[in-house]
Coordinates of C-alpha atoms in Angstrom, one line a residue:
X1 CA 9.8 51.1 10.2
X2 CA 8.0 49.1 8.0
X3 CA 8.5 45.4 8.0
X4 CA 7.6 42.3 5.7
X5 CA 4.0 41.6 7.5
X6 CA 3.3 45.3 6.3
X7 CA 3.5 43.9 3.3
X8 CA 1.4 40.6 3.6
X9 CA -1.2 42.8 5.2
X10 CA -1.0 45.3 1.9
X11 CA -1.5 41.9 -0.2
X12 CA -4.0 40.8 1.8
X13 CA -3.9 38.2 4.4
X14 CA -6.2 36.2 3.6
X15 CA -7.4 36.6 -0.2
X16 CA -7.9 35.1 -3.4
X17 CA -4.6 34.1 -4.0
X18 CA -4.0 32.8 -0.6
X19 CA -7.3 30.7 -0.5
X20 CA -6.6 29.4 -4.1
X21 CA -3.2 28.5 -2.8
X22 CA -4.7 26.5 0.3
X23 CA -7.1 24.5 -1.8
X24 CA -4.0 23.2 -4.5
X25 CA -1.9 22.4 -1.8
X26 CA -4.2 20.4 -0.2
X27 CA -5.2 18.0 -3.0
X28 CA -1.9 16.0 -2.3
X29 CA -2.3 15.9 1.2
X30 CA -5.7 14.3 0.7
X31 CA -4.1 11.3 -1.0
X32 CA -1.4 11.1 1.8
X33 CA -4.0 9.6 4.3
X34 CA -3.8 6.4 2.2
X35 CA -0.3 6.3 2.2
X36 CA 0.2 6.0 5.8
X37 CA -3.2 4.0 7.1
X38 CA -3.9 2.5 3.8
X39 CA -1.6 -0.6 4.5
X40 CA -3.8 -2.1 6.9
X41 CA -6.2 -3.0 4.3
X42 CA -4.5 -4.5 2.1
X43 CA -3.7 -7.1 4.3
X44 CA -6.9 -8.3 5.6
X45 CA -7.0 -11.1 7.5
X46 CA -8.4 -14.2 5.8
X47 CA -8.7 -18.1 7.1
X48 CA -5.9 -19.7 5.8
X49 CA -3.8 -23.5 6.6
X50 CA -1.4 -25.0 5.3
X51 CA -0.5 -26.4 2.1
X52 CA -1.3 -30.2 2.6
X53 CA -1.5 -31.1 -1.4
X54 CA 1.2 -34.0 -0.5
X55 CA -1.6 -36.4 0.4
X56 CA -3.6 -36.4 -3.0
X57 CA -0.2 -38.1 -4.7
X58 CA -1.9 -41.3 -2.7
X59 CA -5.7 -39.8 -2.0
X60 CA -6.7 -38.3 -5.1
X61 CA -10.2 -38.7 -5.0
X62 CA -10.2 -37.0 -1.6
X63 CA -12.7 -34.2 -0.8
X64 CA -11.3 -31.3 1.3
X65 CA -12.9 -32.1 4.5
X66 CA -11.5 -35.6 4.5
X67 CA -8.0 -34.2 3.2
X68 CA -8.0 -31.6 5.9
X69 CA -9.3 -34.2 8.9
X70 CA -6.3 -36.4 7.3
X71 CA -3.2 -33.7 7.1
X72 CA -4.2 -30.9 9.6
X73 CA -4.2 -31.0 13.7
X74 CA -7.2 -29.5 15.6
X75 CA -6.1 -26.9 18.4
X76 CA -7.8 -26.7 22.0
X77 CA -10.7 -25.1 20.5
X78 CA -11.4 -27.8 18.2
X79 CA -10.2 -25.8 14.7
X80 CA -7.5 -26.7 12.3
X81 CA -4.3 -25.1 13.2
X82 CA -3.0 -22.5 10.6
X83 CA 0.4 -22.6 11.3
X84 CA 1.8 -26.3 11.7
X85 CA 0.6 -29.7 10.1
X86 CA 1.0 -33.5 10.6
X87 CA 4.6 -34.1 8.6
X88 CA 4.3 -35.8 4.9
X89 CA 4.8 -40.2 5.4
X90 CA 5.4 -42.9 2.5
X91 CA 1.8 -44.5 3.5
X92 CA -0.8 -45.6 1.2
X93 CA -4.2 -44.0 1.6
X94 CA -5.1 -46.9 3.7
X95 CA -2.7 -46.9 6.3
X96 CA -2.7 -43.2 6.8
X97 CA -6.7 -43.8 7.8
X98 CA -6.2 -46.5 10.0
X99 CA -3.5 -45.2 12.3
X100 CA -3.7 -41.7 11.5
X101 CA -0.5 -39.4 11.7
X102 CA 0.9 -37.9 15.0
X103 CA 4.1 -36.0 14.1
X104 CA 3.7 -32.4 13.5
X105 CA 6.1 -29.6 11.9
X106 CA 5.6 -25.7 10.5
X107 CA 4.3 -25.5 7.0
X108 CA 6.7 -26.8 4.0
X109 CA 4.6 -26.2 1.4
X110 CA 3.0 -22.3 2.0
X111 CA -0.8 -22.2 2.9
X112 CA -4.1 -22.3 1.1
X113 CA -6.3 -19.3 1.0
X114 CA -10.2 -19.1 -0.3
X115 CA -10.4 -19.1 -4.1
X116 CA -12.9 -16.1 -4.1
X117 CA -10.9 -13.7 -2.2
X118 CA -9.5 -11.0 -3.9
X119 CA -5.4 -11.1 -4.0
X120 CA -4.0 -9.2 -0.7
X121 CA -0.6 -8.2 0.5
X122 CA -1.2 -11.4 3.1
X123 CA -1.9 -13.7 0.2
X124 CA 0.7 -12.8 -2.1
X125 CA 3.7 -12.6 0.1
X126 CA 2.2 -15.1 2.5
X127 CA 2.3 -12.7 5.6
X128 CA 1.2 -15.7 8.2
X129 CA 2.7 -17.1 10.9
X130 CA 6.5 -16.5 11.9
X131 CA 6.0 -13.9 8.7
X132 CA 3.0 -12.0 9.6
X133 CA 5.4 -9.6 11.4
X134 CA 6.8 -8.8 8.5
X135 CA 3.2 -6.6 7.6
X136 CA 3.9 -4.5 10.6
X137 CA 7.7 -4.2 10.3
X138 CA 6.3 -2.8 6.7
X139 CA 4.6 -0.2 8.6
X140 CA 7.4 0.7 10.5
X141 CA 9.9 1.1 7.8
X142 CA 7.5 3.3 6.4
X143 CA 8.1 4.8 9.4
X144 CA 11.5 5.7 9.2
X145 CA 10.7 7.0 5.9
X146 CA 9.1 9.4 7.4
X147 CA 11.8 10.6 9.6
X148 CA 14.5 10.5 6.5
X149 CA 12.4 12.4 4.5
X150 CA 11.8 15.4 6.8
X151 CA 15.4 15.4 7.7
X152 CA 16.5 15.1 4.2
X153 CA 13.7 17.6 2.5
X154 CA 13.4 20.0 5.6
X155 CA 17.1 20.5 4.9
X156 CA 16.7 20.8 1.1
X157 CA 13.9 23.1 1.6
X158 CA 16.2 25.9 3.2
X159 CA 19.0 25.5 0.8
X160 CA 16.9 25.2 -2.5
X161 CA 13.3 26.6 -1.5
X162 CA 10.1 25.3 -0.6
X163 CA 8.6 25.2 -4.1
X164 CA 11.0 22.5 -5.8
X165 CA 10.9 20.3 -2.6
X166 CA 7.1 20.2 -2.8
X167 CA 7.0 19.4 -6.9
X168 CA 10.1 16.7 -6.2
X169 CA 8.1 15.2 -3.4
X170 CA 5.0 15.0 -5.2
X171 CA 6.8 13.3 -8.6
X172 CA 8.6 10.6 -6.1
X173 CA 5.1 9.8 -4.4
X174 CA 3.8 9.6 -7.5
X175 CA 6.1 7.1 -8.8
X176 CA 7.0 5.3 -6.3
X177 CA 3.5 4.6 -5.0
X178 CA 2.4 3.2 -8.6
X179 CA 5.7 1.0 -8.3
X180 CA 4.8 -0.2 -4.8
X181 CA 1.6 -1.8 -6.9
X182 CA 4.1 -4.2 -8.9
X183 CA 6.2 -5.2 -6.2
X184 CA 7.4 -8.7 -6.8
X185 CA 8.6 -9.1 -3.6
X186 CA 7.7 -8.6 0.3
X187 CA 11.5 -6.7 0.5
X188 CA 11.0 -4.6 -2.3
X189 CA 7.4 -3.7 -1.1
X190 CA 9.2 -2.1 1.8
X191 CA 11.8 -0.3 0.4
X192 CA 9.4 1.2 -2.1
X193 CA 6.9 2.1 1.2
X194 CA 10.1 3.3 2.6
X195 CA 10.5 5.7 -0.2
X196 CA 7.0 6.8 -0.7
X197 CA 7.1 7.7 3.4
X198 CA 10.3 10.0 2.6
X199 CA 8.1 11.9 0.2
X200 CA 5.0 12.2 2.1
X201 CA 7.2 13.9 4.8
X202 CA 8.6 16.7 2.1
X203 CA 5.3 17.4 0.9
X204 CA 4.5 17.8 4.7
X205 CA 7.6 20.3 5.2
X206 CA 6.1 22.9 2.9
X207 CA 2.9 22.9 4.1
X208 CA 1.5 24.3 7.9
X209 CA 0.5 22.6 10.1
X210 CA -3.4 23.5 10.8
X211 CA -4.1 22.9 6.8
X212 CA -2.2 19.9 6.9
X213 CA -4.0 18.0 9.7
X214 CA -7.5 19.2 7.9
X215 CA -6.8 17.8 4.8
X216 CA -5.4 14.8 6.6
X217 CA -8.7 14.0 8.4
X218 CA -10.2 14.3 4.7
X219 CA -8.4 11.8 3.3
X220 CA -9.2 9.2 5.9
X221 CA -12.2 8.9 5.8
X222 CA -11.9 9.0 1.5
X223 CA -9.3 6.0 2.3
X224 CA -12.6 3.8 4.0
X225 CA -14.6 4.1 0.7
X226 CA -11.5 3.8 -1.6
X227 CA -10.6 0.3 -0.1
X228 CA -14.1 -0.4 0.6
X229 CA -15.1 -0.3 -3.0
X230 CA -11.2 -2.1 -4.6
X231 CA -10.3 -4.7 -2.6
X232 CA -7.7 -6.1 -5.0
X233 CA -4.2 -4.4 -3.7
X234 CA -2.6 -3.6 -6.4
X235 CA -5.6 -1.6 -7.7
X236 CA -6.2 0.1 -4.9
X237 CA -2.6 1.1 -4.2
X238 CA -2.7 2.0 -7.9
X239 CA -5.7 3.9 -6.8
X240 CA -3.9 5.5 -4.2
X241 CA -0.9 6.5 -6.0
X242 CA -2.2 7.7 -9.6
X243 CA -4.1 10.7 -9.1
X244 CA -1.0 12.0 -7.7
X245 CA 0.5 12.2 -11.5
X246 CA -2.4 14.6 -12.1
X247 CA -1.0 17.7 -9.7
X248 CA 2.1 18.0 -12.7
X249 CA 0.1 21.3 -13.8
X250 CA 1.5 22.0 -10.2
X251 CA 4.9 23.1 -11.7
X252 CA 3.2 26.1 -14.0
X253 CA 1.0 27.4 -11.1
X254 CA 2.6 27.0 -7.3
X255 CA 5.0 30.2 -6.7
X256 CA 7.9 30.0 -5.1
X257 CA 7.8 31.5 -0.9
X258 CA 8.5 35.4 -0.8
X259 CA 9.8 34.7 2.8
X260 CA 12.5 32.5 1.4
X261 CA 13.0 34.2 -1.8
X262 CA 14.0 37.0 0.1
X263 CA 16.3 35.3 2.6
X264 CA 18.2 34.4 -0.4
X265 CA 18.9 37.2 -1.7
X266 CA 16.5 36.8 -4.9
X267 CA 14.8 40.1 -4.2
X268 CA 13.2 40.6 -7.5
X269 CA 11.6 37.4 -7.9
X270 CA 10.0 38.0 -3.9
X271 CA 8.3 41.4 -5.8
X272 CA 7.3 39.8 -8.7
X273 CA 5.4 36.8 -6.5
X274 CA 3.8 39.9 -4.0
X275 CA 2.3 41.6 -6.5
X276 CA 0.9 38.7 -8.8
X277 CA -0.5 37.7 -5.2
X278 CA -1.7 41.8 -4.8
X279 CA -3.1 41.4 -8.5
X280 CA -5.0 38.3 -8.0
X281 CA -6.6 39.5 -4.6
X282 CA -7.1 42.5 -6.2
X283 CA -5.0 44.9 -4.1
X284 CA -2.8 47.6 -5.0
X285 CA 1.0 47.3 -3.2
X286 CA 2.4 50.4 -3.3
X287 CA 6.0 50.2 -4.9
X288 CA 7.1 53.0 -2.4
X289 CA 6.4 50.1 0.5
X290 CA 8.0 47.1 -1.4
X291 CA 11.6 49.2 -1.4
X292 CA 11.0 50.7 1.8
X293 CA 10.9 46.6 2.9
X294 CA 12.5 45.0 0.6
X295 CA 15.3 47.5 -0.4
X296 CA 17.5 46.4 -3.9
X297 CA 19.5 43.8 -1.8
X298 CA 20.2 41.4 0.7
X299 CA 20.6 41.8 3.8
X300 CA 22.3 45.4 4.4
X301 CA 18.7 46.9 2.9
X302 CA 16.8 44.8 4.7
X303 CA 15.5 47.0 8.3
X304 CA 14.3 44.0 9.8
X305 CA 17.6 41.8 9.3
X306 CA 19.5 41.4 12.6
X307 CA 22.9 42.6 12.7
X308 CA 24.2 40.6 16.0
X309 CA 24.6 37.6 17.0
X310 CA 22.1 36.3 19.3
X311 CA 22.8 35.4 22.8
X312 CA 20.8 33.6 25.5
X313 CA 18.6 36.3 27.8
X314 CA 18.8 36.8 31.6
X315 CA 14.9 35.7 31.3
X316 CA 15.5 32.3 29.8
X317 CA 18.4 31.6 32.4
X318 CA 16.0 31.7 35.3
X319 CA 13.9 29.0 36.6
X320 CA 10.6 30.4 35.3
X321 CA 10.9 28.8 31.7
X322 CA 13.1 25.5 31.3
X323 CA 16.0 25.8 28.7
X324 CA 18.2 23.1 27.3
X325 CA 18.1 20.2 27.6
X326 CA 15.0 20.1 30.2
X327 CA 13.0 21.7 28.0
X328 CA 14.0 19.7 25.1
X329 CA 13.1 16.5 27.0
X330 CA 9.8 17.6 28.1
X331 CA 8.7 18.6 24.7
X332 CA 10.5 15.7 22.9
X333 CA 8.2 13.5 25.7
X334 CA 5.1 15.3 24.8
X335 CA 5.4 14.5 21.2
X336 CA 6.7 10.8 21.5
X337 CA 3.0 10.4 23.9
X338 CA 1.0 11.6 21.7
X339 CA 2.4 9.7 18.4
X340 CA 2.5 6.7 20.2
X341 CA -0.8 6.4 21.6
X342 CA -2.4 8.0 17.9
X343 CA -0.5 5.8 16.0
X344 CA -1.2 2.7 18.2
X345 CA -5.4 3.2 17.7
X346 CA -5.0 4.2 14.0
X347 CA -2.9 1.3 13.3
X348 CA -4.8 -1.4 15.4
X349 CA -8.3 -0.5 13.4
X350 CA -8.7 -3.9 12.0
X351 CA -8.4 -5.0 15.6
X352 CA -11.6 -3.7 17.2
X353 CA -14.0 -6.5 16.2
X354 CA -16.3 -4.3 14.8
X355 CA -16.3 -3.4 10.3
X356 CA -12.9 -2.5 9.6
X357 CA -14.0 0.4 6.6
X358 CA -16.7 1.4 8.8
X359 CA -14.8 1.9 11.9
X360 CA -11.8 3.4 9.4
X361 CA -14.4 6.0 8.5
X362 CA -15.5 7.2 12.2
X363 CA -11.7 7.6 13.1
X364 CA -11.3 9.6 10.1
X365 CA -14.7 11.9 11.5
X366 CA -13.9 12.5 14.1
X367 CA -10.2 14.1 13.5
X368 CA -11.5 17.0 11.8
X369 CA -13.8 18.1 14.6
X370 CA -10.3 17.2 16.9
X371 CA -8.0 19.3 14.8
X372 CA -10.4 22.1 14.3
X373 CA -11.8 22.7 17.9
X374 CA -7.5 23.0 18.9
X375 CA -8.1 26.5 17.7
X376 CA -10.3 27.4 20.3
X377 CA -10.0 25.4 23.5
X378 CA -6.3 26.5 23.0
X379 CA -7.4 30.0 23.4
X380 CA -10.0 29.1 26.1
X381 CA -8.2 26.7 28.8
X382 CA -4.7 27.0 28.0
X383 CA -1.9 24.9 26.2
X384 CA -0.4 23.0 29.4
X385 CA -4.1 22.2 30.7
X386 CA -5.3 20.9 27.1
X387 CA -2.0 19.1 26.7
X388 CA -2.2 17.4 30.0
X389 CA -5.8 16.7 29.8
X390 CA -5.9 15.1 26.3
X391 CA -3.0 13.0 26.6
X392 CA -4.4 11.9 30.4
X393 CA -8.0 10.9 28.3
X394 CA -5.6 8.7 25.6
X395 CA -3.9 7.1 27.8
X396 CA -6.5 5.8 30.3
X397 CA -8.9 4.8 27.0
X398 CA -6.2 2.8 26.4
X399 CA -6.0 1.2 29.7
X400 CA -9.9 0.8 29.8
X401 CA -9.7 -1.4 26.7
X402 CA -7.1 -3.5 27.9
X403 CA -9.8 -4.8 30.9
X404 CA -13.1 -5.1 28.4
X405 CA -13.5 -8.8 27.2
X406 CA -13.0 -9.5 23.0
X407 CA -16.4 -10.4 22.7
X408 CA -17.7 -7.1 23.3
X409 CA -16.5 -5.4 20.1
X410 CA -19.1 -2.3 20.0
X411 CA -18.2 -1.0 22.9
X412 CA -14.0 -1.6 22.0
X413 CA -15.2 0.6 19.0
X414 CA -17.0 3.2 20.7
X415 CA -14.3 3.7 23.2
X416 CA -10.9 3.4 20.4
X417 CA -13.2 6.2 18.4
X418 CA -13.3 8.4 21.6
X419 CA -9.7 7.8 22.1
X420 CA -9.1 8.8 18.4
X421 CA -10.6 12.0 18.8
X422 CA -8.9 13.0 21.6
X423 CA -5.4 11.4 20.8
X424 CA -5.9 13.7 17.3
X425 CA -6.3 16.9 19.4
X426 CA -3.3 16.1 21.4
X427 CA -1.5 15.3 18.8
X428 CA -2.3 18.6 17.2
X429 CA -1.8 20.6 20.4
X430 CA 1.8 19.6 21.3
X431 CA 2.8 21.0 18.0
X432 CA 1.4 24.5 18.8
X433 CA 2.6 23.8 22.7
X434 CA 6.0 22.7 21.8
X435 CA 6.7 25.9 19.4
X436 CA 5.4 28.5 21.6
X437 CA 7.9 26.6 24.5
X438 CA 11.0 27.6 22.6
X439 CA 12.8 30.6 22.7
X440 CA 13.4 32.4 19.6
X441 CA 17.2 31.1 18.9
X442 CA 16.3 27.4 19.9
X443 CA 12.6 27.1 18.2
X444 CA 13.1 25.6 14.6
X445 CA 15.8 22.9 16.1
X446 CA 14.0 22.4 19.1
X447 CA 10.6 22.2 17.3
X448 CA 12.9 20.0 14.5
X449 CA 14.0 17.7 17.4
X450 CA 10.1 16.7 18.7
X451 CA 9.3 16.0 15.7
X452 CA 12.1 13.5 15.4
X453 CA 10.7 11.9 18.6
X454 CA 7.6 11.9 17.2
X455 CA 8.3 10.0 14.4
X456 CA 10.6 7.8 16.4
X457 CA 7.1 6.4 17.8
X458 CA 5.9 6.1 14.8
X459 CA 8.1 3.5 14.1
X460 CA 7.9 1.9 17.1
X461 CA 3.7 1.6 17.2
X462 CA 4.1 -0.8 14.7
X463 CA 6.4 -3.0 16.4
X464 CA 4.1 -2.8 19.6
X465 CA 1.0 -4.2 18.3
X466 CA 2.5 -7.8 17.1
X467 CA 2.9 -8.3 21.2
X468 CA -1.0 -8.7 21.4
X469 CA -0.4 -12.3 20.0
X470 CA 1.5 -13.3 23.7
X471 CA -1.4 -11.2 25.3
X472 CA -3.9 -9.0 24.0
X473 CA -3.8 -6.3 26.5
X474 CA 0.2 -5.7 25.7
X475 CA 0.2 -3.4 22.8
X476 CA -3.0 -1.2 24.8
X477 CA -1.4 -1.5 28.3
X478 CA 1.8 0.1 26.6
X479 CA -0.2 2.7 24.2
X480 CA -2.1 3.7 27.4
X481 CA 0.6 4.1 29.9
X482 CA 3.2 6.1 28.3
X483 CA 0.6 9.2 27.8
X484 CA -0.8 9.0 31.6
X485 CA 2.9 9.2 33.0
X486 CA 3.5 12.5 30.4
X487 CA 0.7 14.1 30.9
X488 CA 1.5 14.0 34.6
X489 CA 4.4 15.0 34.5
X490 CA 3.6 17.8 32.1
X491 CA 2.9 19.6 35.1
X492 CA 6.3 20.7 35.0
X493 CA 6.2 22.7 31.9
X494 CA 4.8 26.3 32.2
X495 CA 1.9 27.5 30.3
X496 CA 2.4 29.9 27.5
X497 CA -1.3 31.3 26.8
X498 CA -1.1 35.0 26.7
X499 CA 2.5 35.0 27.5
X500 CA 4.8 36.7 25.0
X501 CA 6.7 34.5 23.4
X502 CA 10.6 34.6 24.7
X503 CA 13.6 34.8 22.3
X504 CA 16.7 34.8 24.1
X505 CA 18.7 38.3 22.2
X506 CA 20.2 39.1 25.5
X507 CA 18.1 42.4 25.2
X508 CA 14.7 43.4 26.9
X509 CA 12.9 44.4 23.6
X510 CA 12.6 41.0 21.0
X511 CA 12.7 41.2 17.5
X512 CA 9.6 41.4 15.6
X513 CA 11.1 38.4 13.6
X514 CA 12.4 35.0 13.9
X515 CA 15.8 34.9 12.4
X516 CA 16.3 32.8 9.5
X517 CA 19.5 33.2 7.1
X518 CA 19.8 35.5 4.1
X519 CA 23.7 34.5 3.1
X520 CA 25.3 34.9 6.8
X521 CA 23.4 37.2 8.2
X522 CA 20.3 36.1 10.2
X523 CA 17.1 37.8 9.0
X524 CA 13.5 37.3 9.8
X525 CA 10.8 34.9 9.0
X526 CA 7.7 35.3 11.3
X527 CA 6.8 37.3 14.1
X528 CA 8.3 35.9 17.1
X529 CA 5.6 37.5 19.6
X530 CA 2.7 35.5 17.6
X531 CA 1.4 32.3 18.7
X532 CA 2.1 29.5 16.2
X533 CA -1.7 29.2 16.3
X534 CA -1.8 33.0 15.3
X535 CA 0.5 33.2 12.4
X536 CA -2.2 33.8 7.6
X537 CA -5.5 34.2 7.3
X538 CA -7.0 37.3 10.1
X539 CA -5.9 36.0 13.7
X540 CA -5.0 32.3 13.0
X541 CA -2.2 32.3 10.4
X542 CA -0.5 29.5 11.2
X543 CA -3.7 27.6 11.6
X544 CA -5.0 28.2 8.2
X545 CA -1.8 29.6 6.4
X546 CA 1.0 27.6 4.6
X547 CA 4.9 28.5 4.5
X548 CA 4.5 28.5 0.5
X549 CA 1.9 31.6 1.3
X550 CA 4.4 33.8 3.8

């Protein structure tokens, strides 16, 4: 019985239109890099003290070096303190020389930063002191845009299609992120990030994963010479955010998925998008074949829909493969690892000692290589055994860098690059691990649920690395210890290499499909007994393909 991958393979699985497709879809997923790493240069750290102007009302013919030996306290290493000063007196120039000032207090009147430096988020909003946490709780809320938007567009996407979450997505970046470059305030700066985050994650719905993470690493290292080259932030997040309002030709030209076009019941509009993809790669799809498949309606005409409810299989009750709960955990864990630790190094890069652009653009190298070699060492050694042994690497980097004094910033480099590459491929692999883990019936909430895990530590990574200021090994020690104790105990979890994916229909013989919904009845998506690192383009679909393709 011929099924809807008969039909992809009659279009062409990896052709002209599905190439073409690739590349548009991947111009906005270049520009998301800047979104998510791009805050930490625009707030660059700067010297700064406080505001001691008070003093010229009775010292105006002070220089700055006498006004500063005057007004400002020297700490134990014999430098002005930044954050507190000697408190304001009713003294005449005279007296304030001869007995000097002993009373100190936090800054009254804001801080001082050097003329010649270029306005900065830390400047404007005078992120110092009790309020440089604020830059990282930034992050974080960012963050939790993140989470809201692939709860709130993953669910939008199934009720309204893939095609007008993706254009929605791409107008809010756009607009937001240009408004983020006029933000008055510190608060509003955050709830505009916060926004901007929510739409990153619904362009990052529509799109695969492998094509995704490729155009990712891209953009990273095109964020190093973007802030390299504007150091004003407002340009450069005006930089950022702009070229996004250039993809609106995007509404004329990005089709709508067949997949989910057909699950809906639309089944002439699925034909019409199959054969404008047959056309351009300049195949012929035989009409005979598009109503053996697709039939005149949904689902009764469907062959591959499934016509029972699913239940959970003897197999899956055993001990073999962990269900529930257990296996929820255990994948949930994997994910929240490897976000912590890659978010922890990608956010700390202006912590390393070494040229913070420079450094930016060796962590955004070596991610492609990262992502890219996934594809075969998963093949080669296994899922559990790559899992285990990346996240194992991460987390003792980590640990190495908490022992290795300040001073020796090349080799802090060196070693945060190495734990970026394999942090990256970690990252990358508990996506394919964690799908392949779930049965059938459970995989799209259960592979829904990581996720949320994941992105719970991305919120948390920024939080972590403001702990550094009680001791600098703090934020590393955590970063580093939370993958080791995973990717021991990932031990647990059975490998799925070769193994035919399970999909609990209380039957001995799994559907071809994975169900999806077309009205109430379930019907299929994609083939259940491919790896998600097997499912587009000749033997690595998921790897290269994108859910607007399928």
């Amino acid at each position: 019985m011929a099924e809807f991958g008969d039909l992809i393979t009659a279009v062409g699985e990896c052709g002209l239109y599905q190439k073409l497709l690739i590349l548009l879809l991947s111009l906005p997923l270049l520009l998301n890099p800047f979104q998510m790493v791009g805050q930490v240069f625009l707030v660059v750290e700067v010297p700064y003290h406080c505001n001691t102007s008070w003093i010229r009302a009775v010292g105006p013919n002070l220089t700055e070096e006498e006004q500063l030996n005057l007004t400002l306290p020297r700490g134990a290493d014999g430098e002005f303190e930044q954050c507190s000063m000697y408190s304001p007196v009713d003294w005449d120039l005279d007296s304030i020389v001869a007995y000097g000032l002993n009373d100190t207090e936090k800054c009254i009147n804001g801080w001082v930063y050097p003329s010649e430096q270029p306005p900065s988020l830390l400047t404007e909003f005078d992120l110092v002191c009790d309020r440089a946490v604020l830059s990282d709780v930034s992050q974080s809320i960012y963050m939790a845009g993140l989470l809201i938007g692939a709860t709130l567009f993953g669910m939008l996407s199934d009720r309204i299609g893939r095609r007008p979450v993706f254009l929605i997505s791409i107008l809010i970046q756009a607009v937001f992120g240009l408004a983020v470059a006029f933000s008055p305030h510190i608060y509003v700066f955050m709830a505009l990030r916060c926004v901007v985050g929510a739409a990153v994650s619904g362009i990052m719905v529509t799109v695969a994963l492998m094509n995704a993470h490729t155009a990712f690493a891209i953009g990273q290292m095109a964020v190093a010479g973007l802030s390299y080259g504007i150091r004003n932030w407002r340009l450069l997040e005006i930089a950022g955010s702009a070229p996004m309002f250039a993809l609106f030709f995007y509404f004329w030209v990005i089709p709508e998925s067949p997949r989910w076009l057909v699950t809906k019941g639309r089944i002439e509009e699925a034909k019409k998008v199959l054969q404008k993809a047959a056309a351009t790669n300049k195949r012929s799809l035989p009409p005979e074949l598009l109503e053996q498949v697709l039939g005149g309606s949904c689902p009764q005409t469907l062959p591959w829909a499934l016509q029972q409810p699913l239940e959970l299989s003897s197999a899956q009750k055993s001990l073999s493969i962990p269900t529930g709960d257990g296996l929820g955990m255990g994948c949930g864990g994997l994910q929240f690892a490897d976000s912590i630790v890659y978010y922890g190094l990608s956010l700390s890069v202006t912590d390393f000692g070494l040229d913070i652009y420079l450094t930016q653009l060796a962590f955004g190298a070596v991610e492609l290589p990262a992502r890219l070699s996934c594809i075969f060492t998963l093949e080669w050694f296994g899922r559990k055994k790559m899992q285990s042994i990346l996240l194992l690497l991460s987390g003792l980097i980590c640990l190495i860098l908490t022992g290795i004094p300040e001073d020796q910033a090349t080799v802090i480099t060196v070693l945060a690059i190495i734990g970026k590459f394999t942090s990256t491929a970690a990252f990358s692999t508990s996506y394919v691990y964690s799908a392949e883990l779930f049965p059938t019936v459970l995989r799209q909430t259960g592979v829904g649920l990581s996720s949320t895990v994941a992105r719970v530590a991305g919120i948390l990574a920024p939080l972590i690395i403001p702990l550094g200021q009680y001791h600098h090994a703090i934020p590393m020690s955590i970063f580093g210890s939370i993958p080791v104790l995973v990717a021991l105990l990932c031990i647990l979890l059975p490998e799925t290499r070769g193994v035919e994916l399970t999909d609990d229909t209380g039957n001995d013989q799994p559907p071809d499909e994975v169900a999806g919904t077309c009205g109430t009845i379930p019907v299929v998506f994609y083939s259940n007994k491919e790896s998600p690192l097997q499912s587009g383009c000749t033997g690595q679909k998921r790897a290269l393909g994108l859910s607007l393709l399928h």
